[in-house]
Amino acid sequence: MLTIQSAKTLLTKMVAASVLFTVAAVPVWAEAIIDKPAPAFSGAAADGSTINLADLKGKTVVLEWTNNECPYVKKHYDLSGNIPALQKAATADGVVWLQIISSAPGKQGHVDAATALSLNEQRGAVPSNVIFDADGTIGKLYNAQTTPHMFVINVEGTLVYKGGIDSIKSNKAEDIPKAVPYVKEALEAVKAGSKVPNPSTAPYGCSIKYAS
């Protein structure tokens, strides 16, 4: 016969088991953490291919969140040519430079493949490819917050830099020569096989126009 005390004990065990099950059922999501493997992803690219980060192991990879209508992006493209110059130097060294567009349909910066390619041609930009992330999956995986927001992954697939493209948080092109060029110095360190001097910095720019 089940006594009141034994019933309470059984109920306590059932609640504990339920809590344990609930905790165990919560998935462990990847995070973009310096000196840890960069979160894996795949995405549709402007040239019609599918880019899988795992396939790029053995290459240094730059991820650049972008929005062509953002004044901070315009600063580094239209007003100065800073990012196109970085892209040219990096890709000449064998770096894979991926622009990522996480703007949702109907929001600032959302473009189709033809427009993305045309914009890059007009601006003299030479990324290796453009990835479309309209549902924000990749952006949220990396906690990408602004355009631009930059990430550098080394040949082992380890995240070695995340943050701003440089140290001066303005949309004025004349500030670029005065700023610490974080992405440039990160790529130089990776090429030299040395530690990135400023591995995590604060990004700046326009907020990414996620769907939600």
Short mmCIF file of C-alpha atoms in Angstrom, two decimals:
data_model
loop_
_atom_site.label_atom_id
_atom_site.label_comp_id
_atom_site.label_asym_id
_atom_site.label_seq_id
_atom_site.Cartn_x
_atom_site.Cartn_y
_atom_site.Cartn_z
CA MET A 1 0.00 0.00 0.00
CA LEU A 2 1.37 3.46 -0.96
CA THR A 3 1.77 5.63 2.14
CA ILE A 4 1.68 9.43 2.10
CA GLN A 5 5.42 9.56 2.78
CA SER A 6 6.28 7.11 0.01
CA ALA A 7 4.00 8.98 -2.38
CA LYS A 8 5.85 12.23 -1.62
CA THR A 9 9.19 10.47 -2.18
CA LEU A 10 8.00 9.08 -5.52
CA LEU A 11 6.69 12.48 -6.61
CA THR A 12 10.02 14.12 -5.70
CA LYS A 13 11.93 11.57 -7.81
CA MET A 14 9.55 12.06 -10.76
CA VAL A 15 9.98 15.85 -10.64
CA ALA A 16 13.77 15.50 -10.43
CA ALA A 17 13.78 13.13 -13.39
CA SER A 18 11.58 15.51 -15.34
CA VAL A 19 13.96 18.43 -14.68
CA LEU A 20 16.96 16.30 -15.64
CA PHE A 21 15.29 15.29 -18.89
CA THR A 22 14.40 18.90 -19.68
CA VAL A 23 17.98 20.08 -19.12
CA ALA A 24 19.42 17.21 -21.14
CA ALA A 25 17.02 17.98 -23.99
CA VAL A 26 18.26 21.57 -24.38
CA PRO A 27 20.67 21.65 -27.36
CA VAL A 28 24.14 23.09 -26.96
CA TRP A 29 24.52 25.77 -29.65
CA ALA A 30 27.82 26.66 -31.25
CA GLU A 31 29.32 30.04 -30.42
CA ALA A 32 31.86 32.25 -32.14
CA ILE A 33 34.61 32.11 -29.50
CA ILE A 34 38.19 33.23 -30.07
CA ASP A 35 40.68 30.33 -30.22
CA LYS A 36 37.83 27.82 -30.65
CA PRO A 37 36.62 26.16 -33.88
CA ALA A 38 34.57 28.60 -35.93
CA PRO A 39 30.88 27.58 -36.02
CA ALA A 40 30.14 25.43 -39.06
CA PHE A 41 27.67 26.65 -41.66
CA SER A 42 26.65 26.37 -45.28
CA GLY A 43 24.89 28.96 -47.38
CA ALA A 44 23.70 29.79 -50.87
CA ALA A 45 26.14 32.00 -52.77
CA ALA A 46 25.68 34.65 -55.44
CA ASP A 47 27.33 32.49 -58.10
CA GLY A 48 24.75 29.73 -57.58
CA SER A 49 27.00 27.48 -55.52
CA THR A 50 26.67 26.40 -51.89
CA ILE A 51 29.49 27.48 -49.60
CA ASN A 52 30.33 25.07 -46.79
CA LEU A 53 32.82 26.37 -44.23
CA ALA A 54 34.12 22.85 -43.59
CA ASP A 55 35.27 22.67 -47.22
CA LEU A 56 37.49 25.70 -46.68
CA LYS A 57 39.69 24.17 -44.00
CA GLY A 58 43.30 24.76 -44.97
CA LYS A 59 42.48 28.30 -46.09
CA THR A 60 42.36 31.52 -44.11
CA VAL A 61 38.76 32.77 -44.27
CA VAL A 62 37.34 36.25 -43.71
CA LEU A 63 33.63 36.69 -43.00
CA GLU A 64 32.34 40.19 -43.65
CA TRP A 65 28.76 41.09 -42.79
CA THR A 66 27.64 43.79 -45.20
CA ASN A 67 24.72 46.03 -46.19
CA ASN A 68 25.35 48.22 -49.22
CA GLU A 69 22.97 50.94 -47.99
CA CYS A 70 24.65 51.36 -44.58
CA PRO A 71 26.68 54.61 -44.26
CA TYR A 72 29.44 52.74 -42.39
CA VAL A 73 29.72 50.25 -45.24
CA LYS A 74 29.72 53.10 -47.75
CA LYS A 75 32.62 54.63 -45.79
CA HIS A 76 34.77 51.56 -46.45
CA TYR A 77 33.59 50.99 -50.03
CA ASP A 78 32.28 53.99 -51.98
CA LEU A 79 34.03 56.77 -50.04
CA SER A 80 37.48 55.23 -49.61
CA GLY A 81 37.88 51.88 -51.34
CA ASN A 82 39.29 50.55 -48.07
CA ILE A 83 37.53 47.18 -48.03
CA PRO A 84 38.07 46.49 -51.77
CA ALA A 85 41.80 47.17 -51.22
CA LEU A 86 41.86 44.76 -48.27
CA GLN A 87 40.02 42.16 -50.33
CA LYS A 88 42.48 42.43 -53.20
CA ALA A 89 45.50 42.06 -50.93
CA ALA A 90 43.94 39.18 -48.98
CA THR A 91 42.69 37.16 -51.94
CA ALA A 92 46.08 37.62 -53.65
CA ASP A 93 47.51 35.80 -50.61
CA GLY A 94 45.02 32.95 -51.04
CA VAL A 95 42.53 34.13 -48.40
CA VAL A 96 38.87 33.26 -48.98
CA TRP A 97 36.87 36.45 -48.36
CA LEU A 98 33.14 35.94 -47.97
CA GLN A 99 30.63 38.75 -47.80
CA ILE A 100 27.50 37.73 -45.89
CA ILE A 101 24.16 39.51 -46.30
CA SER A 102 21.76 38.82 -43.42
CA SER A 103 19.26 41.55 -44.32
CA ALA A 104 15.76 40.05 -44.47
CA PRO A 105 13.49 40.51 -47.51
CA GLY A 106 11.98 43.98 -47.53
CA LYS A 107 14.66 45.37 -45.22
CA GLN A 108 17.62 47.65 -45.90
CA GLY A 109 20.46 45.90 -47.68
CA HIS A 110 18.50 42.90 -48.95
CA VAL A 111 19.52 42.25 -52.56
CA ASP A 112 19.36 39.41 -55.07
CA ALA A 113 22.38 37.69 -56.54
CA ALA A 114 22.56 39.79 -59.70
CA THR A 115 22.43 43.02 -57.70
CA ALA A 116 25.08 41.83 -55.24
CA LEU A 117 27.46 40.95 -58.06
CA SER A 118 26.74 44.23 -59.87
CA LEU A 119 27.36 46.27 -56.72
CA ASN A 120 30.73 44.62 -56.20
CA GLU A 121 31.71 45.24 -59.79
CA GLN A 122 30.74 48.91 -59.51
CA ARG A 123 32.72 49.33 -56.28
CA GLY A 124 35.80 47.45 -57.46
CA ALA A 125 35.19 44.87 -54.74
CA VAL A 126 36.64 41.39 -55.14
CA PRO A 127 35.30 39.10 -52.41
CA SER A 128 35.65 35.41 -53.13
CA ASN A 129 31.87 35.11 -52.95
CA VAL A 130 28.69 36.53 -51.44
CA ILE A 131 26.54 34.40 -49.13
CA PHE A 132 22.84 35.08 -48.66
CA ASP A 133 21.50 34.64 -45.13
CA ALA A 134 18.01 36.12 -45.37
CA ASP A 135 16.69 34.10 -42.43
CA GLY A 136 19.62 35.19 -40.26
CA THR A 137 20.78 31.68 -39.39
CA ILE A 138 24.48 32.31 -40.01
CA GLY A 139 24.41 35.80 -38.56
CA LYS A 140 22.87 34.65 -35.32
CA LEU A 141 25.24 31.69 -35.16
CA TYR A 142 28.12 34.16 -35.11
CA ASN A 143 26.24 36.80 -33.11
CA ALA A 144 26.91 39.23 -35.96
CA GLN A 145 25.60 42.62 -34.87
CA THR A 146 26.62 45.31 -37.32
CA THR A 147 27.59 46.04 -40.89
CA PRO A 148 30.45 45.69 -41.18
CA HIS A 149 31.18 42.98 -38.60
CA MET A 150 34.34 41.02 -39.31
CA PHE A 151 35.58 37.52 -38.45
CA VAL A 152 38.90 35.86 -39.37
CA ILE A 153 39.32 32.08 -39.34
CA ASN A 154 42.75 30.47 -39.69
CA VAL A 155 43.76 27.45 -41.74
CA GLU A 156 42.93 25.07 -38.87
CA GLY A 157 39.37 26.38 -38.80
CA THR A 158 39.93 28.31 -35.57
CA LEU A 159 38.37 31.71 -35.02
CA VAL A 160 41.25 34.13 -34.41
CA TYR A 161 39.56 37.53 -34.81
CA LYS A 162 36.10 39.02 -34.39
CA GLY A 163 34.98 42.62 -34.19
CA GLY A 164 35.32 45.91 -36.02
CA ILE A 165 37.22 46.48 -39.21
CA ASP A 166 39.23 49.18 -37.42
CA SER A 167 39.34 51.19 -34.20
CA ILE A 168 37.54 54.45 -35.05
CA LYS A 169 33.77 54.12 -34.86
CA SER A 170 32.73 56.70 -37.40
CA ASN A 171 31.25 56.84 -40.88
CA LYS A 172 33.88 59.34 -42.06
CA ALA A 173 36.42 58.12 -44.59
CA GLU A 174 39.05 60.58 -43.33
CA ASP A 175 39.24 58.61 -40.06
CA ILE A 176 40.51 55.42 -41.76
CA PRO A 177 44.22 56.39 -41.94
CA LYS A 178 44.15 57.30 -38.22
CA ALA A 179 42.57 54.04 -37.07
CA VAL A 180 44.15 50.77 -35.96
CA PRO A 181 43.37 48.44 -38.92
CA TYR A 182 42.24 45.43 -36.89
CA VAL A 183 41.38 43.14 -39.80
CA LYS A 184 44.55 43.99 -41.72
CA GLU A 185 46.73 43.33 -38.67
CA ALA A 186 44.87 40.07 -37.96
CA LEU A 187 45.54 38.83 -41.50
CA GLU A 188 49.18 39.87 -41.27
CA ALA A 189 49.55 37.97 -37.98
CA VAL A 190 47.92 34.85 -39.42
CA LYS A 191 50.20 34.99 -42.46
CA ALA A 192 53.24 35.33 -40.20
CA GLY A 193 52.09 32.50 -37.96
CA SER A 194 51.92 34.79 -34.94
CA LYS A 195 49.28 35.67 -32.37
CA VAL A 196 46.64 38.18 -33.46
CA PRO A 197 47.37 41.29 -31.33
CA ASN A 198 43.75 42.39 -30.88
CA PRO A 199 41.68 39.20 -31.28
CA SER A 200 38.33 40.56 -30.05
CA THR A 201 37.17 44.15 -30.53
CA ALA A 202 33.87 46.01 -30.53
CA PRO A 203 32.14 46.05 -33.93
CA TYR A 204 30.56 49.25 -35.17
CA GLY A 205 28.19 50.22 -37.95
CA CYS A 206 24.51 49.81 -38.77
CA SER A 207 22.55 47.14 -36.94
CA ILE A 208 21.96 44.05 -39.05
CA LYS A 209 18.43 44.05 -40.44
CA TYR A 210 17.40 40.60 -39.30
CA ALA A 211 13.90 39.26 -39.96
CA SER A 212 13.32 39.22 -36.19
#
